[in-house]
Tab-separated table of C-alpha atoms and ligand atoms in Angstrom:
chain	number	residue	atom	x	y	z
A	29	UNK	CA	11.050	-10.214	1.688
A	30	UNK	CA	8.189	-12.168	0.345
A	31	UNK	CA	7.131	-10.303	-2.753
A	32	UNK	CA	6.099	-12.580	-5.581
A	33	UNK	CA	4.272	-10.042	-7.709
A	34	UNK	CA	5.832	-7.626	-10.103
A	35	UNK	CA	2.998	-5.134	-10.117
A	36	UNK	CA	1.633	-2.772	-7.501
A	37	UNK	CA	-2.118	-2.598	-7.011
A	38	UNK	CA	-4.382	0.075	-5.539
A	39	UNK	CA	-8.046	0.393	-4.595
A	40	UNK	CA	-10.432	2.385	-2.459
A	41	UNK	CA	-10.887	0.246	0.674
A	42	UNK	CA	-13.702	2.132	2.357
A	43	UNK	CA	-17.284	2.480	1.116
A	44	UNK	CA	-17.555	4.892	-1.771
A	45	UNK	CA	-19.966	7.364	-0.189
A	46	UNK	CA	-19.587	10.650	1.632
A	47	UNK	CA	-17.993	10.003	5.008
A	48	UNK	CA	-15.420	11.465	7.388
A	49	UNK	CA	-12.501	9.441	6.102
A	50	UNK	CA	-11.825	7.370	3.002
A	51	UNK	CA	-8.890	4.987	2.690
A	52	UNK	CA	-7.035	4.289	-0.520
A	53	UNK	CA	-4.781	1.282	-0.210
A	54	UNK	CA	-1.789	0.309	-2.326
A	55	UNK	CA	0.366	-2.810	-2.086
A	56	UNK	CA	3.330	-4.179	-4.044
A	57	UNK	CA	6.998	-3.635	-4.781
A	58	UNK	CA	6.645	-0.037	-5.909
A	59	UNK	CA	4.141	1.084	-3.285
A	60	UNK	CA	6.589	3.387	-1.472
A	61	UNK	CA	8.093	4.694	-4.682
A	62	UNK	CA	4.704	5.623	-6.144
A	63	UNK	CA	3.572	7.165	-2.855
A	64	UNK	CA	6.701	9.339	-2.776
A	65	UNK	CA	5.829	10.747	-6.199
A	66	UNK	CA	2.609	12.263	-4.913
A	67	UNK	CA	3.200	12.801	-1.186
A	68	UNK	CA	4.455	16.085	0.175
A	69	UNK	CA	5.258	16.196	3.873
A	70	UNK	CA	5.859	19.217	6.059
A	71	UNK	CA	9.633	18.783	5.912
A	72	UNK	CA	11.533	17.175	3.043
A	73	UNK	CA	10.500	13.675	3.864
A	74	UNK	CA	10.734	10.498	1.779
A	75	UNK	CA	8.242	7.820	2.701
A	76	UNK	CA	10.630	5.192	1.368
A	77	UNK	CA	13.112	6.131	4.149
A	78	UNK	CA	10.582	5.838	6.973
A	79	UNK	CA	10.139	3.000	9.414
A	80	UNK	CA	7.416	0.396	9.066
A	81	UNK	CA	4.133	0.956	10.896
A	82	UNK	CA	4.435	4.719	11.039
A	83	UNK	CA	1.901	7.395	10.108
A	84	UNK	CA	2.825	10.585	8.257
A	85	UNK	CA	0.907	13.815	7.904
A	86	UNK	CA	1.036	15.649	4.587
A	87	UNK	CA	-0.599	16.391	1.247
A	88	UNK	CA	-1.264	14.534	-1.977
A	89	UNK	CA	-0.099	16.647	-4.889
A	90	UNK	CA	-0.174	16.201	-8.617
A	91	UNK	CA	1.607	18.526	-11.065
A	92	UNK	CA	1.878	21.221	-8.396
A	93	UNK	CA	-1.810	21.037	-7.440
A	94	UNK	CA	-2.829	19.952	-3.953
A	95	UNK	CA	-5.477	17.220	-4.081
A	96	UNK	CA	-6.089	16.492	-0.398
A	97	UNK	CA	-4.699	16.744	3.118
A	98	UNK	CA	-3.919	13.207	4.282
A	99	UNK	CA	-2.374	10.805	6.773
A	100	UNK	CA	-0.269	8.083	5.165
A	101	UNK	CA	0.333	4.781	6.934
A	102	UNK	CA	3.308	2.642	5.948
A	103	UNK	CA	3.754	-1.103	6.434
A	104	UNK	CA	6.822	-2.848	5.124
A	105	UNK	CA	6.954	-6.401	3.794
A	106	UNK	CA	6.505	-8.937	5.219
A	107	UNK	CA	4.762	-7.235	8.155
A	108	UNK	CA	1.590	-6.190	6.369
A	109	UNK	CA	-1.781	-7.747	5.545
A	110	UNK	CA	-0.635	-8.782	2.073
A	111	UNK	CA	2.931	-9.559	3.116
A	112	UNK	CA	4.113	-6.844	0.700
A	113	UNK	CA	5.046	-3.178	1.068
A	114	UNK	CA	1.751	-1.429	1.740
A	115	UNK	CA	0.708	2.203	1.871
A	116	UNK	CA	-2.676	3.313	3.162
A	117	UNK	CA	-3.714	6.866	2.448
A	118	UNK	CA	-6.347	8.283	4.798
A	119	UNK	CA	-8.080	10.964	2.772
A	120	UNK	CA	-11.152	13.050	3.424
A	121	UNK	CA	-14.037	10.739	2.684
A	122	UNK	CA	-15.687	12.450	-0.263
A	123	UNK	CA	-16.443	10.197	-3.213
A	124	UNK	CA	-14.691	12.548	-5.635
A	125	UNK	CA	-11.626	12.985	-3.398
A	126	UNK	CA	-10.895	9.268	-2.896
A	127	UNK	CA	-11.488	8.532	-6.575
A	128	UNK	CA	-9.091	11.327	-7.503
A	129	UNK	CA	-6.358	9.985	-5.188
A	130	UNK	CA	-6.798	6.496	-6.661
A	131	UNK	CA	-6.635	7.945	-10.161
A	132	UNK	CA	-3.314	9.638	-9.360
A	133	UNK	CA	-1.842	6.435	-7.909
A	134	UNK	CA	-2.759	4.687	-11.154
A	135	UNK	CA	-1.299	7.528	-13.196
A	136	UNK	CA	2.029	7.038	-11.377
A	137	UNK	CA	2.251	3.296	-11.914
A	138	UNK	CA	-0.238	1.344	-9.770
A	139	UNK	CA	-2.765	-1.005	-11.347
A	140	UNK	CA	-6.429	-0.993	-10.202
A	141	UNK	CA	-6.889	-3.985	-7.893
A	142	UNK	CA	-9.436	-6.678	-8.637
A	143	UNK	CA	-12.065	-7.530	-5.983
A	144	UNK	CA	-10.410	-9.418	-3.122
A	145	UNK	CA	-6.952	-9.065	-4.615
A	146	UNK	CA	-5.352	-7.806	-1.384
A	147	UNK	CA	-6.597	-10.886	0.484
A	148	UNK	CA	-5.643	-13.117	-2.441
A	149	UNK	CA	-2.093	-11.807	-2.186
A	150	UNK	CA	-2.163	-12.369	1.582
A	151	UNK	CA	-3.159	-15.992	0.873
A	152	UNK	CA	-0.626	-16.558	-1.896
A	153	UNK	CA	2.100	-14.950	0.228
A	154	UNK	CA	1.303	-17.355	3.054
A	155	UNK	CA	-0.080	-14.756	5.502
A	156	UNK	CA	-3.428	-16.569	5.741
A	157	UNK	CA	-4.648	-20.004	4.737
A	158	UNK	CA	-7.732	-20.196	2.523
A	159	UNK	CA	-10.137	-20.824	5.421
A	160	UNK	CA	-8.860	-17.661	7.106
A	161	UNK	CA	-9.073	-15.670	3.883
A	162	UNK	CA	-12.682	-16.798	3.444
A	163	UNK	CA	-13.355	-15.804	7.050
A	164	UNK	CA	-12.339	-12.232	6.148
A	165	UNK	CA	-15.114	-12.175	3.525
A	166	UNK	CA	-17.583	-13.729	5.960
A	167	UNK	CA	-16.694	-11.249	8.692
A	168	UNK	CA	-17.325	-8.310	6.372
A	169	UNK	CA	-20.714	-9.700	5.328
A	170	UNK	CA	-21.732	-10.919	8.803
A	171	UNK	CA	-25.191	-9.727	9.806
A	172	UNK	CA	-25.452	-10.917	13.371
A	173	UNK	CA	-23.471	-11.577	16.519
A	174	UNK	CA	-23.082	-15.313	15.939
A	175	UNK	CA	-21.915	-14.893	12.344
A	176	UNK	CA	-19.401	-12.279	13.478
A	177	UNK	CA	-18.073	-14.463	16.288
A	178	UNK	CA	-17.749	-17.586	14.163
A	179	UNK	CA	-15.972	-15.649	11.384
A	180	UNK	CA	-13.540	-14.122	13.876
A	181	UNK	CA	-12.737	-17.565	15.280
A	182	UNK	CA	-12.157	-18.901	11.785
A	183	UNK	CA	-10.005	-15.887	10.981
A	184	UNK	CA	-7.916	-16.622	14.066
A	185	UNK	CA	-7.341	-20.102	12.665
A	186	UNK	CA	-9.861	-22.385	14.402
A	187	UNK	CA	-10.759	-24.294	11.220
A	188	UNK	CA	-7.200	-24.245	9.910
A	189	UNK	CA	-5.852	-25.729	13.145
A	190	UNK	CA	-8.393	-28.546	13.260
A	191	UNK	CA	-7.934	-29.457	9.582
A	192	UNK	CA	-4.153	-29.325	9.831
A	193	UNK	CA	-4.192	-31.662	12.824
A	194	UNK	CA	-6.246	-34.221	10.904
A	195	UNK	CA	-4.046	-33.893	7.837
A	196	UNK	CA	-0.909	-34.306	9.916
A	197	UNK	CA	-2.109	-37.638	11.240
A	198	UNK	CA	-3.100	-38.818	7.772
A	199	UNK	CA	0.240	-37.929	6.226
A	200	UNK	CA	2.155	-39.564	9.082
A	201	UNK	CA	0.449	-42.905	8.494
A	202	UNK	CA	0.606	-42.634	4.694
A	203	UNK	CA	4.329	-41.945	4.906
A	204	UNK	CA	4.794	-44.924	7.220
A	205	UNK	CA	3.014	-47.263	4.796
A	206	UNK	CA	4.950	-45.944	1.799
A	207	UNK	CA	8.278	-46.283	3.602
A	208	UNK	CA	7.402	-49.781	4.742
A	209	UNK	CA	6.450	-50.818	1.218
A	210	UNK	CA	9.743	-49.446	-0.086
A	211	UNK	CA	11.768	-51.182	2.582
A	212	UNK	CA	9.978	-54.416	3.514
A	213	UNK	CA	13.134	-55.968	4.935
A	214	UNK	CA	13.404	-53.460	7.755
A	215	UNK	CA	9.851	-52.262	8.341
A	216	UNK	CA	7.156	-54.761	9.108
A	217	UNK	CA	3.545	-53.795	8.429
A	218	UNK	CA	2.007	-56.982	9.795
A	219	UNK	CA	-0.952	-56.097	11.948
A	220	UNK	CA	-0.673	-52.438	10.938
A	221	UNK	CA	-4.256	-52.512	9.701
A	222	UNK	CA	-5.526	-52.720	13.273
A	223	UNK	CA	-3.503	-49.726	14.407
A	224	UNK	CA	-4.567	-47.787	11.345
A	225	UNK	CA	-8.225	-48.643	11.899
A	226	UNK	CA	-8.092	-47.084	15.348
A	227	UNK	CA	-6.575	-43.926	13.919
A	228	UNK	CA	-9.085	-43.776	11.053
A	229	UNK	CA	-12.019	-44.287	13.437
A	230	UNK	CA	-10.752	-41.431	15.550
A	231	UNK	CA	-10.398	-39.179	12.481
A	232	UNK	CA	-13.839	-40.175	11.202
A	233	UNK	CA	-15.334	-39.176	14.551
A	234	UNK	CA	-13.589	-35.803	14.373
A	235	UNK	CA	-14.836	-35.137	10.834
A	236	UNK	CA	-18.336	-36.281	11.724
A	237	UNK	CA	-18.396	-33.816	14.595
A	238	UNK	CA	-17.375	-31.007	12.254
A	239	UNK	CA	-19.998	-32.066	9.703
A	240	UNK	CA	-22.666	-32.077	12.399
A	241	UNK	CA	-22.144	-28.324	12.865
A	242	UNK	CA	-22.854	-27.528	9.199
A	243	UNK	CA	-26.599	-27.070	9.636
A	244	UNK	CA	-26.195	-24.544	12.392
A	245	UNK	CA	-23.186	-23.151	10.542
A	246	UNK	CA	-25.335	-22.324	7.538
A	247	UNK	CA	-28.008	-20.867	9.776
A	248	UNK	CA	-25.439	-18.699	11.566
A	249	UNK	CA	-24.215	-17.363	8.261
A	250	UNK	CA	-27.384	-17.071	6.231
A	251	UNK	CA	-30.080	-16.804	8.884
A	252	UNK	CA	-32.928	-19.140	9.789
A	253	UNK	CA	-35.320	-19.461	6.890
A	254	UNK	CA	-38.637	-19.001	8.711
A	255	UNK	CA	-42.156	-19.228	7.336
A	256	UNK	CA	-45.289	-17.988	9.074
A	257	UNK	CA	-48.257	-20.155	8.108
A	258	UNK	CA	-51.837	-20.589	9.223
A	259	UNK	CA	-55.406	-20.126	8.130
A	260	UNK	CA	-56.678	-16.766	6.908
A	261	UNK	CA	-57.216	-14.231	9.692
A	262	UNK	CA	-55.193	-16.237	12.237
A	263	UNK	CA	-52.912	-13.237	12.808
A	264	UNK	CA	-49.853	-14.140	10.695
A	265	UNK	CA	-49.242	-10.645	9.395
A	266	UNK	CA	-49.850	-9.242	12.877
A	267	UNK	CA	-47.138	-11.589	14.172
A	268	UNK	CA	-44.685	-10.453	11.477
A	269	UNK	CA	-45.332	-6.838	12.437
A	270	UNK	CA	-44.896	-7.629	16.149
A	271	UNK	CA	-41.556	-9.349	15.493
A	272	UNK	CA	-40.373	-6.522	13.259
A	273	UNK	CA	-41.582	-3.821	15.598
A	274	UNK	CA	-43.228	-1.958	12.706
A	275	UNK	CA	-46.401	-2.082	10.641
A	276	UNK	CA	-44.850	-3.752	7.625
A	277	UNK	CA	-47.645	-6.098	6.499
A	278	UNK	CA	-51.245	-5.108	5.885
A	279	UNK	CA	-53.538	-6.348	8.651
A	280	UNK	CA	-57.311	-6.395	8.255
A	281	UNK	CA	-60.155	-8.505	9.555
A	282	UNK	CA	-60.880	-9.644	5.983
A	283	UNK	CA	-59.832	-13.268	5.540
A	284	UNK	CA	-57.382	-13.550	2.637
A	285	UNK	CA	-55.677	-10.169	3.108
A	286	UNK	CA	-52.152	-11.419	2.367
A	287	UNK	CA	-51.881	-12.783	-1.148
A	288	UNK	CA	-48.211	-12.809	-2.014
A	289	UNK	CA	-45.251	-13.871	0.099
A	290	UNK	CA	-43.685	-11.012	2.040
A	291	UNK	CA	-40.091	-11.500	3.125
A	292	UNK	CA	-38.309	-9.606	5.876
A	293	UNK	CA	-35.071	-9.920	7.785
A	294	UNK	CA	-35.026	-9.675	11.554
A	295	UNK	CA	-32.257	-9.886	14.090
A	296	UNK	CA	-33.429	-11.809	17.084
A	297	UNK	CA	-31.082	-11.773	20.081
A	298	UNK	CA	-28.055	-12.206	17.844
A	299	UNK	CA	-29.613	-14.699	15.420
A	300	UNK	CA	-30.809	-13.724	11.948
A	301	UNK	CA	-34.253	-14.768	10.790
A	302	UNK	CA	-35.285	-14.502	7.156
A	303	UNK	CA	-38.966	-14.481	7.815
A	304	UNK	CA	-41.822	-14.887	5.328
A	305	UNK	CA	-45.451	-13.974	5.823
A	306	UNK	CA	-47.663	-16.073	3.587
A	307	UNK	CA	-51.246	-16.232	2.365
A	308	UNK	CA	-53.657	-17.975	4.733
A	309	UNK	CA	-54.041	-21.634	3.828
A	310	UNK	CA	-57.561	-22.676	2.853
A	311	UNK	CA	-59.345	-24.224	-0.096
A	312	UNK	CA	-60.309	-21.335	-2.263
A	313	UNK	CA	-61.756	-20.679	-5.714
A	314	UNK	CA	-60.036	-17.290	-5.983
A	315	UNK	CA	-57.201	-17.741	-8.502
A	316	UNK	CA	-54.853	-15.135	-6.988
A	317	UNK	CA	-55.368	-16.449	-3.479
A	318	UNK	CA	-54.858	-20.007	-4.739
A	319	UNK	CA	-51.412	-19.085	-6.163
A	320	UNK	CA	-50.507	-17.537	-2.799
A	321	UNK	CA	-51.576	-20.696	-0.973
A	322	UNK	CA	-49.460	-22.860	-3.305
A	323	UNK	CA	-46.464	-20.603	-2.688
A	324	UNK	CA	-46.975	-20.979	1.067
A	325	UNK	CA	-46.881	-24.767	0.698
A	326	UNK	CA	-43.632	-24.577	-1.289
A	327	UNK	CA	-42.008	-22.414	1.351
A	328	UNK	CA	-42.991	-24.828	4.114
A	329	UNK	CA	-41.028	-27.542	2.305
A	330	UNK	CA	-37.828	-25.510	2.195
A	331	UNK	CA	-37.991	-23.732	5.557
A	332	UNK	CA	-35.737	-24.268	8.584
A	333	UNK	CA	-38.499	-23.165	10.936
A	334	UNK	CA	-42.283	-22.937	10.720
A	335	UNK	CA	-44.311	-20.568	12.864
A	336	UNK	CA	-47.826	-21.939	12.661
A	337	UNK	CA	-50.310	-19.337	13.851
A	338	UNK	CA	-53.676	-20.574	15.093
A	339	UNK	CA	-56.552	-18.282	16.009
A	340	UNK	CA	-57.234	-19.895	19.389
A	341	UNK	CA	-60.580	-18.135	19.680
A	342	UNK	CA	-62.020	-20.265	16.857
A	343	UNK	CA	-62.366	-24.025	16.667
A	344	UNK	CA	-59.901	-26.028	14.583
A	345	UNK	CA	-61.195	-27.293	11.261
A	346	UNK	CA	-60.221	-29.248	8.117
A	347	UNK	CA	-57.851	-26.516	6.920
A	348	UNK	CA	-55.942	-26.750	10.193
A	349	UNK	CA	-55.747	-30.518	9.864
A	350	UNK	CA	-54.141	-30.077	6.460
A	351	UNK	CA	-51.583	-27.658	7.912
A	352	UNK	CA	-50.798	-30.029	10.806
A	353	UNK	CA	-49.936	-32.683	8.229
A	354	UNK	CA	-47.670	-30.281	6.370
A	355	UNK	CA	-45.714	-29.193	9.436
A	356	UNK	CA	-45.658	-32.205	11.749
A	357	UNK	CA	-42.282	-33.407	10.475
A	358	UNK	CA	-40.697	-29.955	10.442
A	359	UNK	CA	-39.009	-27.846	13.079
A	360	UNK	CA	-42.095	-25.884	14.110
A	361	UNK	CA	-43.512	-23.659	16.787
A	362	UNK	CA	-47.292	-23.685	17.072
A	363	UNK	CA	-48.627	-20.374	18.298
A	364	UNK	CA	-52.017	-20.174	19.950
A	365	UNK	CA	-52.748	-16.582	18.995
A	366	UNK	CA	-55.346	-14.120	20.274
A	367	UNK	CA	-54.714	-15.101	23.894
A	368	UNK	CA	-56.292	-11.753	24.815
A	369	UNK	CA	-59.690	-13.116	23.701
A	370	UNK	CA	-61.685	-16.005	25.118
A	371	UNK	CA	-59.785	-18.985	23.715
A	372	UNK	CA	-61.178	-22.400	22.919
A	373	UNK	CA	-58.153	-24.126	21.341
A	374	UNK	CA	-55.887	-25.494	24.090
A	375	UNK	CA	-52.442	-27.134	24.109
A	376	UNK	CA	-54.044	-30.527	24.521
A	377	UNK	CA	-56.026	-30.068	21.266
A	378	UNK	CA	-52.829	-29.223	19.432
A	379	UNK	CA	-51.014	-32.274	20.777
A	380	UNK	CA	-53.927	-34.525	19.736
A	381	UNK	CA	-53.952	-33.035	16.234
A	382	UNK	CA	-50.188	-33.521	15.926
A	383	UNK	CA	-50.470	-37.176	16.893
A	384	UNK	CA	-53.227	-37.643	14.349
A	385	UNK	CA	-51.192	-35.957	11.620
A	386	UNK	CA	-48.077	-37.979	12.387
A	387	UNK	CA	-50.053	-41.209	12.162
A	388	UNK	CA	-51.471	-40.181	8.825
A	389	UNK	CA	-48.273	-39.458	6.954
A	390	UNK	CA	-45.588	-41.983	6.121
A	391	UNK	CA	-42.881	-41.808	8.747
A	392	UNK	CA	-39.307	-42.172	7.604
A	393	UNK	CA	-36.586	-43.142	9.988
A	394	UNK	CA	-35.116	-40.228	11.923
A	395	UNK	CA	-37.654	-37.858	10.536
A	396	UNK	CA	-39.070	-36.752	13.857
A	397	UNK	CA	-35.962	-35.474	15.481
A	398	UNK	CA	-37.491	-32.120	16.073
A	399	UNK	CA	-39.682	-31.531	19.043
A	400	UNK	CA	-42.530	-29.233	18.141
A	401	UNK	CA	-43.113	-26.450	20.628
A	402	UNK	CA	-46.359	-24.724	21.536
A	403	UNK	CA	-46.752	-21.191	22.901
A	404	UNK	CA	-49.604	-18.794	23.681
A	405	UNK	CA	-49.283	-15.311	22.235
A	406	UNK	CA	-51.260	-12.229	21.413
A	407	UNK	CA	-49.850	-10.706	18.249
A	408	UNK	CA	-52.156	-7.749	18.738
A	409	UNK	CA	-50.969	-6.922	22.277
A	410	UNK	CA	-47.483	-8.247	21.576
A	411	UNK	CA	-47.591	-10.538	24.590
A	412	UNK	CA	-45.659	-13.816	24.510
A	413	UNK	CA	-43.270	-12.486	21.802
A	414	UNK	CA	-40.223	-12.467	24.108
A	415	UNK	CA	-40.974	-16.096	25.076
A	416	UNK	CA	-41.275	-16.982	21.386
A	417	UNK	CA	-37.831	-15.489	20.756
A	418	UNK	CA	-36.368	-17.567	23.580
A	419	UNK	CA	-37.895	-20.736	22.124
A	420	UNK	CA	-36.341	-20.038	18.705
A	421	UNK	CA	-32.932	-19.557	20.266
A	422	UNK	CA	-33.274	-22.710	22.334
A	423	UNK	CA	-34.485	-24.777	19.373
A	424	UNK	CA	-31.543	-23.888	17.186
A	425	UNK	CA	-28.608	-23.456	19.482
A	426	UNK	CA	-29.676	-25.034	22.739
A	427	UNK	CA	-30.101	-21.515	24.111
A	428	UNK	CA	-26.519	-20.408	23.653
A	429	UNK	CA	-23.765	-21.027	21.142
A	430	UNK	CA	-20.517	-21.759	22.847
A	431	UNK	CA	-17.662	-20.523	20.733
A	432	UNK	CA	-14.910	-21.455	23.112
A	433	UNK	CA	-14.571	-25.085	22.260
A	434	UNK	CA	-16.753	-25.628	19.216
A	435	UNK	CA	-15.964	-24.883	15.604
A	436	UNK	CA	-18.852	-24.204	13.253
A	437	UNK	CA	-18.479	-25.103	9.603
A	438	UNK	CA	-20.266	-22.238	7.870
A	439	UNK	CA	-18.864	-22.656	4.383
A	440	UNK	CA	-20.469	-25.038	1.857
A	441	UNK	CA	-17.107	-25.576	0.192
A	442	UNK	CA	-15.652	-26.787	3.477
A	443	UNK	CA	-18.657	-29.055	4.005
A	444	UNK	CA	-18.167	-30.705	0.599
A	445	UNK	CA	-14.452	-31.227	1.278
A	446	UNK	CA	-15.146	-32.746	4.698
A	447	UNK	CA	-17.756	-35.095	3.215
A	448	UNK	CA	-15.361	-36.251	0.547
A	449	UNK	CA	-12.576	-36.821	3.132
A	450	UNK	CA	-15.044	-38.768	5.264
A	451	UNK	CA	-15.922	-41.048	2.352
A	452	UNK	CA	-12.258	-41.675	1.530
A	453	UNK	CA	-11.495	-42.601	5.144
A	454	UNK	CA	-14.482	-44.982	5.158
A	455	UNK	CA	-12.880	-46.672	2.142
A	456	UNK	CA	-9.633	-47.076	4.109
A	457	UNK	CA	-11.580	-48.906	6.800
A	458	UNK	CA	-13.276	-51.089	4.189
A	459	UNK	CA	-9.874	-52.038	2.725
A	460	UNK	CA	-8.588	-52.906	6.188
A	461	UNK	CA	-11.622	-55.074	6.893
A	462	UNK	CA	-11.201	-56.843	3.543
A	463	UNK	CA	-7.486	-57.404	4.236
A	464	UNK	CA	-6.497	-55.596	1.085
A	465	UNK	CA	-2.812	-54.836	0.412
A	466	UNK	CA	-1.425	-51.788	2.248
A	467	UNK	CA	-1.037	-49.641	-0.853
A	468	UNK	CA	-4.838	-49.567	-1.065
A	469	UNK	CA	-4.885	-47.823	2.304
A	470	UNK	CA	-2.506	-45.139	1.212
A	471	UNK	CA	-4.430	-44.289	-1.976
A	472	UNK	CA	-7.582	-43.445	0.002
A	473	UNK	CA	-5.619	-41.811	2.802
A	474	UNK	CA	-4.065	-39.492	0.228
A	475	UNK	CA	-7.493	-38.725	-1.244
A	476	UNK	CA	-8.708	-37.675	2.199
A	477	UNK	CA	-5.540	-35.611	2.665
A	478	UNK	CA	-6.131	-33.834	-0.646
A	479	UNK	CA	-9.799	-33.142	0.061
A	480	UNK	CA	-8.970	-31.551	3.394
A	481	UNK	CA	-6.241	-29.538	1.700
A	482	UNK	CA	-8.994	-27.846	-0.318
A	483	UNK	CA	-10.180	-26.214	2.889
A	484	UNK	CA	-6.815	-24.716	3.789
A	485	UNK	CA	-6.068	-24.047	0.130
A	486	UNK	CA	-2.972	-26.213	-0.087
A	487	UNK	CA	-4.330	-28.501	-2.759
A	488	UNK	CA	-6.541	-26.121	-4.637
A	489	UNK	CA	-6.305	-25.056	-8.291
A	490	UNK	CA	-5.746	-21.504	-9.480
A	491	UNK	CA	-9.196	-21.250	-11.094
A	492	UNK	CA	-10.963	-21.993	-7.847
A	493	UNK	CA	-8.756	-19.553	-5.948
A	494	UNK	CA	-9.655	-16.849	-8.465
A	495	UNK	CA	-13.342	-17.682	-8.190
A	496	UNK	CA	-13.309	-17.527	-4.390
A	497	UNK	CA	-11.605	-14.129	-4.285
A	498	UNK	CA	-13.705	-12.650	-7.070
A	499	UNK	CA	-16.655	-12.747	-4.654
A	500	UNK	CA	-14.868	-10.396	-2.256
A	501	UNK	CA	-15.521	-6.709	-2.159
A	502	UNK	CA	-13.303	-4.168	-3.820
A	503	UNK	CA	-10.337	-2.984	-1.789
A	504	UNK	CA	-10.209	-6.075	0.482
B	17	LIG	N1	-57.842	-9.905	19.477
B	17	LIG	C1	-56.830	-10.189	18.697
B	17	LIG	N2	-56.927	-9.953	17.375
B	17	LIG	C2	-55.865	-10.257	16.595
B	17	LIG	C3	-54.672	-10.792	17.117
B	17	LIG	N3	-53.828	-10.996	16.092
B	17	LIG	C4	-54.445	-10.587	14.973
B	17	LIG	N4	-55.691	-10.135	15.276
B	17	LIG	C5	-56.687	-9.619	14.353
B	17	LIG	O1	-57.065	-10.623	13.435
B	17	LIG	C6	-57.325	-10.070	12.143
B	17	LIG	C7	-56.455	-10.752	11.108
B	17	LIG	O2	-55.105	-10.439	11.337
B	17	LIG	P1	-53.995	-10.607	10.247
B	17	LIG	O3	-52.692	-10.378	10.917
B	17	LIG	O4	-54.303	-9.791	9.046
B	17	LIG	O5	-54.191	-12.126	9.893
B	17	LIG	P2	-53.510	-13.001	8.767
B	17	LIG	O6	-53.311	-14.348	9.311
B	17	LIG	O7	-52.329	-12.312	8.216
B	17	LIG	O8	-54.647	-13.080	7.673
B	17	LIG	P3	-54.552	-13.314	6.082
B	17	LIG	O9	-53.506	-12.407	5.552
B	17	LIG	O10	-55.909	-12.947	5.610
B	17	LIG	O11	-54.250	-14.739	5.873
B	17	LIG	C8	-57.064	-8.570	12.276
B	17	LIG	O12	-58.272	-7.913	12.503
B	17	LIG	C9	-56.168	-8.477	13.490
B	17	LIG	O13	-56.251	-7.242	14.164
B	17	LIG	C10	-54.593	-11.005	18.530
B	17	LIG	O14	-53.606	-11.464	19.085
B	17	LIG	N5	-55.701	-10.693	19.240
B	18	LIG	MG1	-51.852	-11.674	6.368
C-alpha cells in the first residue's frame, strides 16, 4: 500500500456539460468506505469487499432518495492512476446529476479535489515522474496529431528515460571522484580528467541534441506562428480564407481593406498554424491604416513563418522592396498570387530582389539558415494551396516527424533545465582543461545532476510542484 495522504478527494472528471455519461472520481484511503455509504447494488453488495478493477451496476442513494443509476468502477491501491484506492462513478451526464453525486460524496467525507490533484498524487506516489505527469496535461490540451504523438511518447517515458540515463552517468562519475578523494591511498585519480572529458563530451552532445529539438517542440505544442504580409490588394485575406476553407476575412478590390490584425487557427496536415492576416504594407497618411501597418511589422519580427503574398499581375515597387528587407532573414514563403491572371512578376525577379535585400541589411553570422521558398498560387481559385501546405510541412519538419527514435522537448521548463545542465557540464570541461583539483569537477557535475532532476521532478521544490499541477484541469 502506498497511501501517503490522510484525506480522500473527489471531482467531476468529465466536461461539465450535457452528455451521455459523466464521471465522478474519488481517490484516497476512504474511497471505498464513502462509496459504500451511497451505493446500493442489486443484491446486498459492499464495494469494499469487491476485487480491484471490477465494475458494479447500481444506484446512488442519499437519505432513501435515489439520485442516479450508475456503474461504479473500483481500483485498489497501488494499481490505480493515483496509486491509491480509487472509485469512478459513471453517472448520466447531466450537469445537475454529476454535481449532485459529487456533492453527496463530499457530504459523506470526501474533500473537493484541486485542479490536477489526481495527477499530483500519482506523481508524489511514484506512479509517474514529473515529465510524464506534464505529458498528461499536454495530451489533454493537444490540438494536432504531432502534439498528441509527442505527448503520448513523453507519457510513456521517452523524456524520463533519456534524462535518467544521463543522470546515471553523471552520478557514477561523481561518486567515483568522491570515493577517490575520501580514499586516496587505494583509488588513484591520476589521468581521470581525460576519461571524464570523454564522458562529458558525450553527455554534452546528447543534451545538445535534445536542445536542438526545442524549436520544433514548441511549434508542435503551440503551433507555428504565421503572418501573412504583402502590399494592399495582393490577396492576403483571400489566402487566409482559402486556407481556412471559409469566408472569414473581408475581401474587396479596395486597397487597404484589412486594417486590424485578424488571427485564426488552422490545422494543416497534422500541424497547427496560428495564422494572422495583416493590413497591406504601404506608406500611408491614413492614421488607422498606419497603425495596422505598424502592427504588421511587429508581427513579422515575432513570427515563425512569413507568407509574403505578391500580386504577380502588377510590377514590384518600393513597398515590395521594403517588405523584402523585412522578411529576407526570416523563414518565409513568397507567394506569387493571381496566377490565374496574366502575370508579370516571375521567380527570377523575386530571387533578384531577395539578393538585393540581403546585401542591404547587416548580416549576422548564422542568420540565413532558412531557405526562402517561392510558389505560384491563385488564392481566388484556390490553386497551389495544397503545394503551399506541403512546403510548410517540409520547411518545419523535413516533411515528416519521425517519432520512433527522436524525442522532442516541448516544455519550456525542460528546456531551461537542459540549458543549465549543459552550462554546468561545460564548466566541468573547463576545470579539466585548467587542471583544477578533482573536487571542482564534482561540484559542477552535481549541479548538472540537480538541473536534470528538475525535469523528472526528483530535485524540485514543493512550490514548483504545486504551481505545475495548478495549471491542470479539474478532475485530472
Ligand atoms: N484574379 C485574382 N484575384 C484575386 C486573387 N486573390 C485575390 N484577388 C482579388 O484581389 C482583391 C484584393 O484581395 P484581398 O484578399 O482583399 O487582398 P488583401 O491583400 O487582403 O488586401 P488589403 O486587405 O487591402 O491589404 C480582391 O478583389 C480579390 O478578389 C487571385 O488569386 N486571382
Ligand atoms: Mg486584407
